[in-house]
């Protein structure tokens, strides 16, 4: 029952996170279309690549390992030890911010001060924003562990909306501020983020802390570091697990943001080209961000709190491993279907999308080719994110340590291939290098999964990687038809031809959807079961409140 409750909450969390990511990406989508008409390509490259990379690097190195370790099953028994460990993220963030900020100002190529003035000040502001955000880390982990699924969406959604609207206002009313306007908007985001988390939990502790027996915090002071009588300041096991994830974090960040590091440290593209690449990268990653990332985060939360880390399948509770395997297979089938749909229809509609979005600025040159290859990458992201969320939850600490060495090889290969391919074939090389590395990580996850289930003939979750034959045929037919449609109807023959091309794609998409409904019954049955379970829990909760 506990596993089913976690699954229902994880599914609900994925739904809410998708809403958040859709809202965030749509705001970014509209914002980029707007600012492209008011700021230079160079400014866009500095803000969206250079400064955003600094911000994300500080946060990833400082908190990712702590989050993964502290959300594992069994780590939340002694909350004061968890809180103490999480507060280590703040001094670590100060250290990372100081080191990376100094590197960004001293060792990297500086933008032209006539085009992008106040660059050094912007580095300080974005680094400070990342450090301040770490002050809410204990509350973020507590919210996730207590399954407050709406909290993250509301807090981050309001913070993102505030940043986007303030950016637009400053670009319109005070264009002379330049990069300073983006700095003000970034600090505004951080203040909203911190203010909402602290306000909510202080209110919850005051009103429900003592009434809610499952809630571990009974007073506001419990959110801060403190000694535990007769016990260590923090758990040794949890510290070791955090260190294992910490070592892995550097390498995973290289793989996640690899192209930006190559652009930043090796100067393979100008700031203007970086800006254009980043816009197309944001367009191409829409699905990865607002669909696959929430599925990965919620999947990891479910597997981490359901499976016993490092325990073989035969020693896991039967009901638990059956449910985990079923969820794993259905998640794989779901993300594969979505990823292949994006690949098939993205190929024939990349040019049209870019032309409608920003005109010839993006649709001319390598823009459509970049977006088409990104559709391949999206499919690989979908598979890798789902397989790794299971693998990282099932691995023992020794397995995690061994994987760190493999990640080092992946990272080295990725950096070398990115540099070589970009020098050889241009910005498309970034996407190809990402595809190669993502494929290597998928193969590793498949290998781990096969070994994990080698003693069990009842569970074969990797079958989720293969859609049914009729669905595969419908995808192939749709790709052929939409490709022919693009050649004859798009995109320089007028509005009516474009509408006809869109209609052809809509019809093919409808056919694919019907084939999925007819031949992917197992996946649809599982989704309906979870929806009914969530609905039943919601109705039961309402009846309890009424009583």
PDB file of N, CA, C and O in Angstrom, residues 379-403:
ATOM      1  N   UNK A 379      14.656  11.837 -28.567  1.00  0.00           N
ATOM      2  CA  UNK A 379      14.293  10.432 -28.365  1.00  0.00           C
ATOM      3  C   UNK A 379      15.300   9.738 -27.449  1.00  0.00           C
ATOM      4  O   UNK A 379      14.923   8.990 -26.532  1.00  0.00           O
ATOM      5  N   UNK A 380      16.580  10.002 -27.661  1.00  0.00           N
ATOM      6  CA  UNK A 380      17.613   9.394 -26.817  1.00  0.00           C
ATOM      7  C   UNK A 380      17.540   9.924 -25.387  1.00  0.00           C
ATOM      8  O   UNK A 380      17.753   9.170 -24.426  1.00  0.00           O
ATOM      9  N   UNK A 381      17.243  11.224 -25.237  1.00  0.00           N
ATOM     10  CA  UNK A 381      17.069  11.799 -23.897  1.00  0.00           C
ATOM     11  C   UNK A 381      15.933  11.091 -23.164  1.00  0.00           C
ATOM     12  O   UNK A 381      16.036  10.771 -21.972  1.00  0.00           O
ATOM     13  N   UNK A 382      14.845  10.848 -23.878  1.00  0.00           N
ATOM     14  CA  UNK A 382      13.674  10.219 -23.268  1.00  0.00           C
ATOM     15  C   UNK A 382      14.018   8.837 -22.722  1.00  0.00           C
ATOM     16  O   UNK A 382      13.667   8.494 -21.584  1.00  0.00           O
ATOM     17  N   UNK A 383      14.713   8.042 -23.520  1.00  0.00           N
ATOM     18  CA  UNK A 383      15.061   6.686 -23.091  1.00  0.00           C
ATOM     19  C   UNK A 383      16.083   6.727 -21.962  1.00  0.00           C
ATOM     20  O   UNK A 383      15.950   6.027 -20.945  1.00  0.00           O
ATOM     21  N   UNK A 384      17.107   7.555 -22.113  1.00  0.00           N
ATOM     22  CA  UNK A 384      18.159   7.603 -21.104  1.00  0.00           C
ATOM     23  C   UNK A 384      17.643   8.086 -19.754  1.00  0.00           C
ATOM     24  O   UNK A 384      17.994   7.527 -18.710  1.00  0.00           O
ATOM     25  N   UNK A 385      16.813   9.122 -19.747  1.00  0.00           N
ATOM     26  CA  UNK A 385      16.312   9.648 -18.485  1.00  0.00           C
ATOM     27  C   UNK A 385      15.529   8.608 -17.706  1.00  0.00           C
ATOM     28  O   UNK A 385      15.669   8.493 -16.481  1.00  0.00           O
ATOM     29  N   UNK A 386      14.714   7.827 -18.402  1.00  0.00           N
ATOM     30  CA  UNK A 386      13.897   6.816 -17.736  1.00  0.00           C
ATOM     31  C   UNK A 386      14.727   5.643 -17.259  1.00  0.00           C
ATOM     32  O   UNK A 386      14.549   5.147 -16.139  1.00  0.00           O
ATOM     33  N   UNK A 387      15.651   5.168 -18.075  1.00  0.00           N
ATOM     34  CA  UNK A 387      16.482   4.031 -17.655  1.00  0.00           C
ATOM     35  C   UNK A 387      17.399   4.421 -16.503  1.00  0.00           C
ATOM     36  O   UNK A 387      17.586   3.640 -15.561  1.00  0.00           O
ATOM     37  N   UNK A 388      17.955   5.628 -16.538  1.00  0.00           N
ATOM     38  CA  UNK A 388      18.872   6.037 -15.472  1.00  0.00           C
ATOM     39  C   UNK A 388      18.160   6.299 -14.153  1.00  0.00           C
ATOM     40  O   UNK A 388      18.735   6.088 -13.094  1.00  0.00           O
ATOM     41  N   UNK A 389      16.923   6.772 -14.194  1.00  0.00           N
ATOM     42  CA  UNK A 389      16.228   7.009 -12.926  1.00  0.00           C
ATOM     43  C   UNK A 389      15.991   5.692 -12.198  1.00  0.00           C
ATOM     44  O   UNK A 389      16.019   5.650 -10.961  1.00  0.00           O
ATOM     45  N   UNK A 390      15.793   4.601 -12.941  1.00  0.00           N
ATOM     46  CA  UNK A 390      15.681   3.282 -12.316  1.00  0.00           C
ATOM     47  C   UNK A 390      17.044   2.790 -11.846  1.00  0.00           C
ATOM     48  O   UNK A 390      17.202   2.312 -10.715  1.00  0.00           O
ATOM     49  N   UNK A 391      18.037   2.918 -12.702  1.00  0.00           N
ATOM     50  CA  UNK A 391      19.373   2.401 -12.392  1.00  0.00           C
ATOM     51  C   UNK A 391      19.958   3.081 -11.157  1.00  0.00           C
ATOM     52  O   UNK A 391      20.490   2.426 -10.254  1.00  0.00           O
ATOM     53  N   UNK A 392      19.862   4.407 -11.081  1.00  0.00           N
ATOM     54  CA  UNK A 392      20.438   5.131  -9.948  1.00  0.00           C
ATOM     55  C   UNK A 392      19.715   4.814  -8.644  1.00  0.00           C
ATOM     56  O   UNK A 392      20.293   4.926  -7.564  1.00  0.00           O
ATOM     57  N   UNK A 393      18.429   4.454  -8.732  1.00  0.00           N
ATOM     58  CA  UNK A 393      17.688   4.093  -7.524  1.00  0.00           C
ATOM     59  C   UNK A 393      18.000   2.669  -7.072  1.00  0.00           C
ATOM     60  O   UNK A 393      17.925   2.364  -5.883  1.00  0.00           O
ATOM     61  N   UNK A 394      18.345   1.785  -8.010  1.00  0.00           N
ATOM     62  CA  UNK A 394      18.600   0.385  -7.688  1.00  0.00           C
ATOM     63  C   UNK A 394      20.057   0.098  -7.358  1.00  0.00           C
ATOM     64  O   UNK A 394      20.370  -0.889  -6.686  1.00  0.00           O
ATOM     65  N   UNK A 395      20.970   0.940  -7.804  1.00  0.00           N
ATOM     66  CA  UNK A 395      22.400   0.721  -7.594  1.00  0.00           C
ATOM     67  C   UNK A 395      22.775   0.738  -6.109  1.00  0.00           C
ATOM     68  O   UNK A 395      22.226   1.513  -5.333  1.00  0.00           O
ATOM     69  N   UNK A 396      23.727  -0.100  -5.749  1.00  0.00           N
ATOM     70  CA  UNK A 396      24.349   0.004  -4.431  1.00  0.00           C
ATOM     71  C   UNK A 396      25.368   1.142  -4.467  1.00  0.00           C
ATOM     72  O   UNK A 396      25.692   1.672  -5.532  1.00  0.00           O
ATOM     73  N   UNK A 397      25.867   1.503  -3.292  1.00  0.00           N
ATOM     74  CA  UNK A 397      26.862   2.578  -3.247  1.00  0.00           C
ATOM     75  C   UNK A 397      28.110   2.197  -4.037  1.00  0.00           C
ATOM     76  O   UNK A 397      28.701   3.033  -4.729  1.00  0.00           O
ATOM     77  N   UNK A 398      28.513   0.918  -3.977  1.00  0.00           N
ATOM     78  CA  UNK A 398      29.680   0.476  -4.745  1.00  0.00           C
ATOM     79  C   UNK A 398      29.419   0.587  -6.245  1.00  0.00           C
ATOM     80  O   UNK A 398      30.315   0.963  -7.013  1.00  0.00           O
ATOM     81  N   UNK A 399      28.193   0.259  -6.654  1.00  0.00           N
ATOM     82  CA  UNK A 399      27.831   0.395  -8.075  1.00  0.00           C
ATOM     83  C   UNK A 399      27.908   1.848  -8.516  1.00  0.00           C
ATOM     84  O   UNK A 399      28.354   2.161  -9.628  1.00  0.00           O
ATOM     85  N   UNK A 400      27.430   2.750  -7.634  1.00  0.00           N
ATOM     86  CA  UNK A 400      27.479   4.182  -7.949  1.00  0.00           C
ATOM     87  C   UNK A 400      28.921   4.631  -8.114  1.00  0.00           C
ATOM     88  O   UNK A 400      29.264   5.374  -9.040  1.00  0.00           O
ATOM     89  N   UNK A 401      29.813   4.157  -7.217  1.00  0.00           N
ATOM     90  CA  UNK A 401      31.226   4.524  -7.303  1.00  0.00           C
ATOM     91  C   UNK A 401      31.854   4.003  -8.595  1.00  0.00           C
ATOM     92  O   UNK A 401      32.628   4.707  -9.251  1.00  0.00           O
ATOM     93  N   UNK A 402      31.512   2.752  -8.951  1.00  0.00           N
ATOM     94  CA  UNK A 402      32.053   2.200 -10.200  1.00  0.00           C
ATOM     95  C   UNK A 402      31.540   2.959 -11.415  1.00  0.00           C
ATOM     96  O   UNK A 402      32.269   3.162 -12.388  1.00  0.00           O
ATOM     97  N   UNK A 403      30.280   3.372 -11.342  1.00  0.00           N
ATOM     98  CA  UNK A 403      29.707   4.109 -12.466  1.00  0.00           C
ATOM     99  C   UNK A 403      30.393   5.460 -12.650  1.00  0.00           C
ATOM    100  O   UNK A 403      30.461   5.981 -13.760  1.00  0.00           O
TER     101      UNK A 403
END
